[in-house]
Amino acid sequence: MRELARTFQAFNAYDDEHIRQLGLTAPQFDVICTLGNTPGMTMGQLAEKTLVTKGTLTGIIDRLERKGLVRREVPPANRRCFMIVLTTEGDRVFEEVFPAHIAYLKQRFSKLNEQELEEIRLSLRKLRQLFQPIQN
Amino acid sequence: MRELARTFQAFNAYDDEHIRQLGLTAPQFDVICTLGNTPGMTMGQLAEKTLVTKGTLTGIIDRLERKGLVRREVPPANRRCFMIVLTTEGDRVFEEVFPAHIAYLKQRFSKLNEQELEEIRLSLRKLRQLFQPIQN
DNA sequence: TATTGTTATACTCTATAACTATA
DNA sequence: TATAGTTATAGAGTATAACAATA
């Protein structure tokens, strides 16, 4: 039981350190990954996917906008909402930084063989289903 | 690879929600768990165990002290440092709330059989060793 | 009236660096 | 001088609830 919390803590520390080196915070990185390879998303959709309240998301998007990584577009059909879209620079970050981050994590995984990886993958999937009843 | 991040995100959301219901934050809960079943610890030791800088820890301990869950004791031998100790109330929280939290998590795990649990345990241990080179 | 976001409020956590007190 | 913690500073994330604009 504690195993899960400790593993998570260790992973998170490792993960977070690299994200910060890239000049982003974990929630900001999460938003960029969520927006990557999509035509954009409203604040509401984005808040739901990233598990953040809408009020909190406003601040995160403000900061990403200030960094020039996303922009708010007003769809003519419904002027109450925004489409949050990656800018060219934001897309570049997604295309370059995201794989770099994966590669960074892969360094550690390379110590395992294929069978071990498959077992871990299976275990994680089971765990995730346990804690994430609502699947996307 | 993403499996790991998503799983932990789901777990964390579930975990955090319960901790907040108990009136604590994750770092505060972490401190109480770390202090449980110990004679106390200096700020430095505690900061190291909880992976937090000493400046940050000061604030966390201040808030726990205000809640009456820990106290700072000055050891006569070295008046530069404090021993951070659980109060009676703090110990009660550790003794009652910690198992309650475990039970809360167990609800989900009860859906798995013993063999699955063992496989998951093994996978998590491998993962942890991957990301936590410095073991305590 | 209902929906979509923003703003106001109030905390907590976060790191860094300068500082105080003790050793 | 070195060590142990605190304080100052500055920012990010967090939720909640009140608000404005649009539908």
Tab-separated table of C-alpha atoms (C1' of nucleotides) in Angstrom:
chain	number	residue	atom	x	y	z
A	1	MET	CA	0.000	0.000	0.000
A	2	ARG	CA	2.676	2.462	1.022
A	3	GLU	CA	4.564	1.113	-1.955
A	4	LEU	CA	2.252	3.026	-4.244
A	5	ALA	CA	2.616	6.346	-2.454
A	6	ARG	CA	6.388	6.070	-2.202
A	7	THR	CA	6.799	5.034	-5.811
A	8	PHE	CA	4.606	7.871	-6.870
A	9	GLN	CA	6.574	10.341	-4.784
A	10	ALA	CA	9.849	9.159	-6.281
A	11	PHE	CA	8.528	9.263	-9.822
A	12	ASN	CA	6.970	12.633	-9.298
A	13	ALA	CA	10.158	14.178	-7.958
A	14	TYR	CA	12.080	12.848	-10.947
A	15	ASP	CA	9.404	13.905	-13.406
A	16	ASP	CA	8.875	17.332	-11.929
A	17	GLU	CA	12.542	18.192	-11.855
A	18	HIS	CA	12.850	17.765	-15.591
A	19	ILE	CA	9.654	19.679	-16.346
A	20	ARG	CA	10.952	22.608	-14.343
A	21	GLN	CA	14.240	22.511	-16.202
A	22	LEU	CA	12.152	23.070	-19.325
A	23	GLY	CA	10.741	26.235	-17.759
A	24	LEU	CA	7.274	24.841	-17.146
A	25	THR	CA	5.272	23.742	-14.148
A	26	ALA	CA	3.546	20.384	-13.956
A	27	PRO	CA	0.043	21.789	-14.591
A	28	GLN	CA	1.338	23.878	-17.501
A	29	PHE	CA	3.030	20.848	-19.010
A	30	ASP	CA	-0.147	18.876	-18.514
A	31	VAL	CA	-2.134	21.494	-20.425
A	32	ILE	CA	0.312	21.516	-23.317
A	33	CYS	CA	0.261	17.739	-23.560
A	34	THR	CA	-3.517	17.744	-23.467
A	35	LEU	CA	-3.741	20.339	-26.233
A	36	GLY	CA	-1.125	18.654	-28.414
A	37	ASN	CA	-2.491	17.032	-31.576
A	38	THR	CA	-5.940	18.559	-31.090
A	39	PRO	CA	-7.665	21.446	-32.886
A	40	GLY	CA	-8.096	23.171	-29.517
A	41	MET	CA	-10.430	22.913	-26.588
A	42	THR	CA	-12.692	25.127	-24.485
A	43	MET	CA	-11.737	26.080	-20.947
A	44	GLY	CA	-14.402	23.741	-19.649
A	45	GLN	CA	-13.165	20.738	-21.599
A	46	LEU	CA	-9.590	21.474	-20.650
A	47	ALA	CA	-10.468	21.854	-16.977
A	48	GLU	CA	-12.201	18.504	-17.028
A	49	LYS	CA	-9.301	16.706	-18.705
A	50	THR	CA	-6.650	18.181	-16.471
A	51	LEU	CA	-8.671	17.728	-13.274
A	52	VAL	CA	-8.492	21.390	-12.327
A	53	THR	CA	-11.314	23.770	-11.475
A	54	LYS	CA	-12.152	26.433	-14.037
A	55	GLY	CA	-11.027	29.260	-11.783
A	56	THR	CA	-7.633	27.648	-11.367
A	57	LEU	CA	-7.340	26.980	-15.074
A	58	THR	CA	-7.830	30.655	-15.894
A	59	GLY	CA	-4.591	31.451	-14.082
A	60	ILE	CA	-2.684	28.612	-15.718
A	61	ILE	CA	-3.818	29.653	-19.196
A	62	ASP	CA	-2.998	33.298	-18.413
A	63	ARG	CA	0.571	32.319	-17.628
A	64	LEU	CA	0.889	30.093	-20.701
A	65	GLU	CA	-0.484	32.910	-22.823
A	66	ARG	CA	2.058	35.295	-21.344
A	67	LYS	CA	4.764	32.800	-22.313
A	68	GLY	CA	3.355	32.754	-25.850
A	69	LEU	CA	2.547	29.043	-25.832
A	70	VAL	CA	-1.242	29.169	-26.147
A	71	ARG	CA	-3.864	31.667	-27.285
A	72	ARG	CA	-7.563	32.163	-26.692
A	73	GLU	CA	-9.689	32.171	-29.836
A	74	VAL	CA	-13.321	33.241	-29.757
A	75	PRO	CA	-15.502	30.958	-31.849
A	76	PRO	CA	-18.156	33.035	-33.682
A	77	ALA	CA	-20.786	30.398	-32.995
A	78	ASN	CA	-20.633	30.737	-29.240
A	79	ARG	CA	-19.075	33.902	-27.944
A	80	ARG	CA	-19.335	32.772	-24.330
A	81	CYS	CA	-16.431	30.381	-24.625
A	82	PHE	CA	-12.854	30.281	-25.892
A	83	MET	CA	-10.973	27.744	-27.908
A	84	ILE	CA	-7.599	27.355	-26.282
A	85	VAL	CA	-5.096	26.587	-29.019
A	86	LEU	CA	-1.357	25.948	-29.051
A	87	THR	CA	0.591	28.707	-30.794
A	88	THR	CA	3.380	27.837	-33.235
A	89	GLU	CA	5.784	28.119	-30.352
A	90	GLY	CA	3.492	26.043	-28.144
A	91	ASP	CA	3.322	23.368	-30.786
A	92	ARG	CA	7.091	23.403	-31.078
A	93	VAL	CA	7.310	22.834	-27.339
A	94	PHE	CA	4.869	19.971	-27.615
A	95	GLU	CA	6.719	18.428	-30.554
A	96	GLU	CA	10.213	18.819	-29.143
A	97	VAL	CA	9.944	19.038	-25.423
A	98	PHE	CA	7.409	16.319	-24.945
A	99	PRO	CA	9.534	13.664	-26.687
A	100	ALA	CA	12.557	14.969	-24.809
A	101	HIS	CA	10.701	14.392	-21.599
A	102	ILE	CA	9.719	10.892	-22.645
A	103	ALA	CA	13.324	10.193	-23.566
A	104	TYR	CA	14.362	11.478	-20.159
A	105	LEU	CA	12.005	9.033	-18.472
A	106	LYS	CA	13.095	6.260	-20.813
A	107	GLN	CA	16.636	6.468	-19.502
A	108	ARG	CA	15.384	4.830	-16.375
A	109	PHE	CA	13.153	2.311	-18.043
A	110	SER	CA	15.953	1.036	-20.235
A	111	LYS	CA	17.214	-0.877	-17.219
A	112	LEU	CA	14.306	-3.269	-17.512
A	113	ASN	CA	13.783	-6.010	-20.053
A	114	GLU	CA	10.752	-6.340	-22.263
A	115	GLN	CA	8.980	-8.896	-20.107
A	116	GLU	CA	9.353	-6.764	-16.999
A	117	LEU	CA	8.045	-3.757	-18.873
A	118	GLU	CA	5.021	-5.687	-20.024
A	119	GLU	CA	4.226	-6.806	-16.480
A	120	ILE	CA	4.547	-3.259	-15.223
A	121	ARG	CA	2.346	-1.975	-18.002
A	122	LEU	CA	-0.314	-4.496	-17.074
A	123	SER	CA	-0.099	-3.663	-13.387
A	124	LEU	CA	-0.391	0.030	-14.023
A	125	ARG	CA	-3.387	-0.453	-16.234
A	126	LYS	CA	-5.131	-2.369	-13.472
A	127	LEU	CA	-4.241	0.278	-10.944
A	128	ARG	CA	-5.464	3.024	-13.138
A	129	GLN	CA	-8.786	1.363	-13.683
A	130	LEU	CA	-9.096	1.042	-9.935
A	131	PHE	CA	-8.681	4.731	-9.305
A	132	GLN	CA	-10.085	6.170	-12.478
A	133	PRO	CA	-13.626	4.871	-12.836
A	134	ILE	CA	-14.456	7.568	-15.351
A	135	GLN	CA	-12.396	6.760	-18.391
A	136	ASN	CA	-11.583	9.222	-21.169
B	1	MET	CA	5.018	5.439	-20.466
B	2	ARG	CA	2.049	7.770	-20.267
B	3	GLU	CA	0.421	4.935	-18.359
B	4	LEU	CA	2.607	5.763	-15.404
B	5	ALA	CA	1.782	9.444	-15.332
B	6	ARG	CA	-1.937	8.897	-15.794
B	7	THR	CA	-2.112	6.183	-13.173
B	8	PHE	CA	-0.363	8.287	-10.614
B	9	GLN	CA	-2.473	11.263	-11.470
B	10	ALA	CA	-5.595	9.232	-10.857
B	11	PHE	CA	-4.237	7.802	-7.634
B	12	ASN	CA	-3.102	11.175	-6.449
B	13	ALA	CA	-6.487	12.771	-7.058
B	14	TYR	CA	-8.163	9.996	-5.125
B	15	ASP	CA	-5.580	10.093	-2.344
B	16	ASP	CA	-5.552	13.859	-2.028
B	17	GLU	CA	-9.291	14.169	-1.869
B	18	HIS	CA	-9.457	12.022	1.233
B	19	ILE	CA	-6.546	13.770	2.922
B	20	ARG	CA	-8.298	17.092	2.453
B	21	GLN	CA	-11.486	15.718	3.889
B	22	LEU	CA	-9.432	15.023	7.001
B	23	GLY	CA	-8.521	18.710	7.160
B	24	LEU	CA	-4.904	18.230	6.139
B	25	THR	CA	-2.824	18.946	3.062
B	26	ALA	CA	-0.645	16.319	1.428
B	27	PRO	CA	2.634	17.723	2.816
B	28	GLN	CA	1.090	18.012	6.289
B	29	PHE	CA	-0.105	14.425	6.116
B	30	ASP	CA	3.314	13.366	4.942
B	31	VAL	CA	4.945	15.046	7.939
B	32	ILE	CA	2.572	13.379	10.390
B	33	CYS	CA	3.176	9.960	8.837
B	34	THR	CA	6.910	10.536	8.958
B	35	LEU	CA	6.818	11.542	12.613
B	36	GLY	CA	4.515	8.684	13.626
B	37	ASN	CA	6.180	5.976	15.756
B	38	THR	CA	9.335	8.025	16.213
B	39	PRO	CA	10.661	9.931	19.211
B	40	GLY	CA	10.768	13.069	17.063
B	41	MET	CA	13.075	14.542	14.490
B	42	THR	CA	14.957	17.770	13.788
B	43	MET	CA	13.789	20.134	11.049
B	44	GLY	CA	16.740	19.051	8.953
B	45	GLN	CA	15.988	15.351	9.217
B	46	LEU	CA	12.332	15.956	8.509
B	47	ALA	CA	13.070	18.115	5.489
B	48	GLU	CA	15.280	15.411	4.066
B	49	LYS	CA	12.705	12.650	4.559
B	50	THR	CA	9.823	14.611	3.124
B	51	LEU	CA	11.825	15.991	0.198
B	52	VAL	CA	11.088	19.594	1.064
B	53	THR	CA	13.514	22.476	1.570
B	54	LYS	CA	13.996	23.725	5.106
B	55	GLY	CA	12.401	27.089	4.378
B	56	THR	CA	9.282	25.409	3.088
B	57	LEU	CA	9.189	23.042	6.039
B	58	THR	CA	9.150	25.939	8.492
B	59	GLY	CA	5.788	27.022	7.118
B	60	ILE	CA	4.353	23.518	7.133
B	61	ILE	CA	5.401	22.972	10.750
B	62	ASP	CA	4.037	26.402	11.713
B	63	ARG	CA	0.637	25.422	10.400
B	64	LEU	CA	0.698	21.996	12.028
B	65	GLU	CA	1.702	23.652	15.297
B	66	ARG	CA	-1.192	26.079	14.978
B	67	LYS	CA	-3.489	23.087	14.526
B	68	GLY	CA	-2.026	21.593	17.689
B	69	LEU	CA	-0.676	18.479	15.995
B	70	VAL	CA	3.064	18.939	16.528
B	71	ARG	CA	5.297	20.964	18.814
B	72	ARG	CA	8.875	22.188	18.721
B	73	GLU	CA	11.039	21.025	21.612
B	74	VAL	CA	14.463	22.520	22.246
B	75	PRO	CA	17.011	19.864	23.155
B	76	PRO	CA	19.359	21.225	25.890
B	77	ALA	CA	22.350	19.622	24.203
B	78	ASN	CA	22.069	21.660	21.020
B	79	ARG	CA	19.998	24.784	21.257
B	80	ARG	CA	20.356	25.516	17.556
B	81	CYS	CA	17.875	22.852	16.553
B	82	PHE	CA	14.380	21.658	17.425
B	83	MET	CA	12.939	18.247	17.930
B	84	ILE	CA	9.621	18.190	16.130
B	85	VAL	CA	7.304	15.892	18.065
B	86	LEU	CA	3.695	14.805	17.607
B	87	THR	CA	1.400	16.141	20.325
B	88	THR	CA	-1.179	13.852	21.938
B	89	GLU	CA	-3.651	15.107	19.388
B	90	GLY	CA	-1.124	14.652	16.600
B	91	ASP	CA	-0.514	11.104	17.693
B	92	ARG	CA	-4.249	10.470	17.773
B	93	VAL	CA	-4.452	11.688	14.196
B	94	PHE	CA	-1.621	9.394	13.229
B	95	GLU	CA	-3.176	6.419	15.025
B	96	GLU	CA	-6.706	6.952	13.785
B	97	VAL	CA	-6.565	8.930	10.607
B	98	PHE	CA	-3.666	7.120	9.041
B	99	PRO	CA	-5.370	3.688	9.249
B	100	ALA	CA	-8.593	5.302	8.083
B	101	HIS	CA	-6.758	6.547	5.054
B	102	ILE	CA	-5.290	3.141	4.383
B	103	ALA	CA	-8.741	1.618	4.716
B	104	TYR	CA	-10.016	4.198	2.287
B	105	LEU	CA	-7.422	3.164	-0.262
B	106	LYS	CA	-8.063	-0.498	0.455
B	107	GLN	CA	-11.633	-0.160	-0.729
B	108	ARG	CA	-10.285	0.038	-4.219
B	109	PHE	CA	-7.682	-2.653	-3.860
B	110	SER	CA	-10.225	-5.136	-2.612
B	111	LYS	CA	-11.369	-5.560	-6.205
B	112	LEU	CA	-8.172	-7.422	-7.009
B	113	ASN	CA	-7.235	-10.954	-6.063
B	114	GLU	CA	-4.113	-11.909	-4.164
B	115	GLN	CA	-2.098	-12.871	-7.199
B	116	GLU	CA	-2.835	-9.607	-8.959
B	117	LEU	CA	-1.874	-7.693	-5.849
B	118	GLU	CA	1.416	-9.521	-5.648
B	119	GLU	CA	2.234	-8.745	-9.262
B	120	ILE	CA	1.422	-5.101	-8.705
B	121	ARG	CA	3.526	-4.989	-5.593
B	122	LEU	CA	6.470	-6.413	-7.497
B	123	SER	CA	6.023	-3.984	-10.373
B	124	LEU	CA	5.846	-1.022	-8.062
B	125	ARG	CA	8.964	-2.089	-6.250
B	126	LYS	CA	10.848	-2.255	-9.523
B	127	LEU	CA	9.541	1.135	-10.540
B	128	ARG	CA	10.475	2.652	-7.258
B	129	GLN	CA	14.010	1.360	-7.467
B	130	LEU	CA	14.241	2.884	-10.910
B	131	PHE	CA	13.345	6.363	-9.748
B	132	GLN	CA	14.669	6.338	-6.228
B	133	PRO	CA	18.370	5.581	-6.405
B	134	ILE	CA	18.954	6.932	-2.909
B	135	GLN	CA	17.136	4.627	-0.545
B	136	ASN	CA	16.231	5.459	3.035
C	1	DT	C1'	-32.666	31.222	-16.620
C	2	DA	C1'	-28.617	28.522	-17.811
C	3	DT	C1'	-23.915	28.355	-19.435
C	4	DT	C1'	-19.004	29.875	-19.855
C	5	DG	C1'	-15.343	32.104	-18.016
C	6	DT	C1'	-13.256	35.650	-15.072
C	7	DT	C1'	-12.390	37.876	-10.792
C	8	DA	C1'	-11.926	38.317	-5.835
C	9	DT	C1'	-10.483	36.162	-1.778
C	10	DA	C1'	-7.734	33.582	0.985
C	11	DC	C1'	-4.416	29.819	1.716
C	12	DT	C1'	-0.751	26.495	0.980
C	13	DC	C1'	3.245	25.200	-1.061
C	14	DT	C1'	7.432	26.148	-3.509
C	15	DA	C1'	12.548	27.624	-3.833
C	16	DT	C1'	16.187	30.940	-3.055
C	17	DA	C1'	18.824	33.824	-0.469
C	18	DA	C1'	19.703	36.729	3.383
C	19	DC	C1'	19.626	36.625	8.211
C	20	DT	C1'	19.888	35.188	13.402
C	21	DA	C1'	21.479	32.393	16.978
C	22	DT	C1'	24.142	28.815	18.596
C	23	DA	C1'	28.368	25.870	18.474
D	1	DT	C1'	33.568	29.635	10.677
D	2	DA	C1'	30.021	26.272	10.329
D	3	DT	C1'	25.432	24.671	11.390
D	4	DA	C1'	20.255	24.887	12.215
D	5	DG	C1'	16.305	27.255	11.400
D	6	DT	C1'	13.719	31.459	10.350
D	7	DT	C1'	12.359	35.222	7.577
D	8	DA	C1'	11.759	37.856	3.363
D	9	DT	C1'	10.558	37.665	-1.255
D	10	DA	C1'	8.169	36.275	-5.143
D	11	DG	C1'	5.465	33.245	-7.578
D	12	DA	C1'	2.345	29.186	-8.670
D	13	DG	C1'	-1.427	26.407	-7.738
D	14	DT	C1'	-5.643	25.448	-5.100
D	15	DA	C1'	-10.880	25.873	-4.175
D	16	DT	C1'	-14.926	28.626	-3.447
D	17	DA	C1'	-18.127	31.898	-4.430
D	18	DA	C1'	-19.627	36.081	-6.525
D	19	DC	C1'	-19.821	38.196	-10.927
D	20	DA	C1'	-20.303	39.489	-16.115
D	21	DA	C1'	-21.450	38.293	-20.635
D	22	DT	C1'	-23.658	35.506	-23.806
D	23	DA	C1'	-27.344	32.206	-25.190
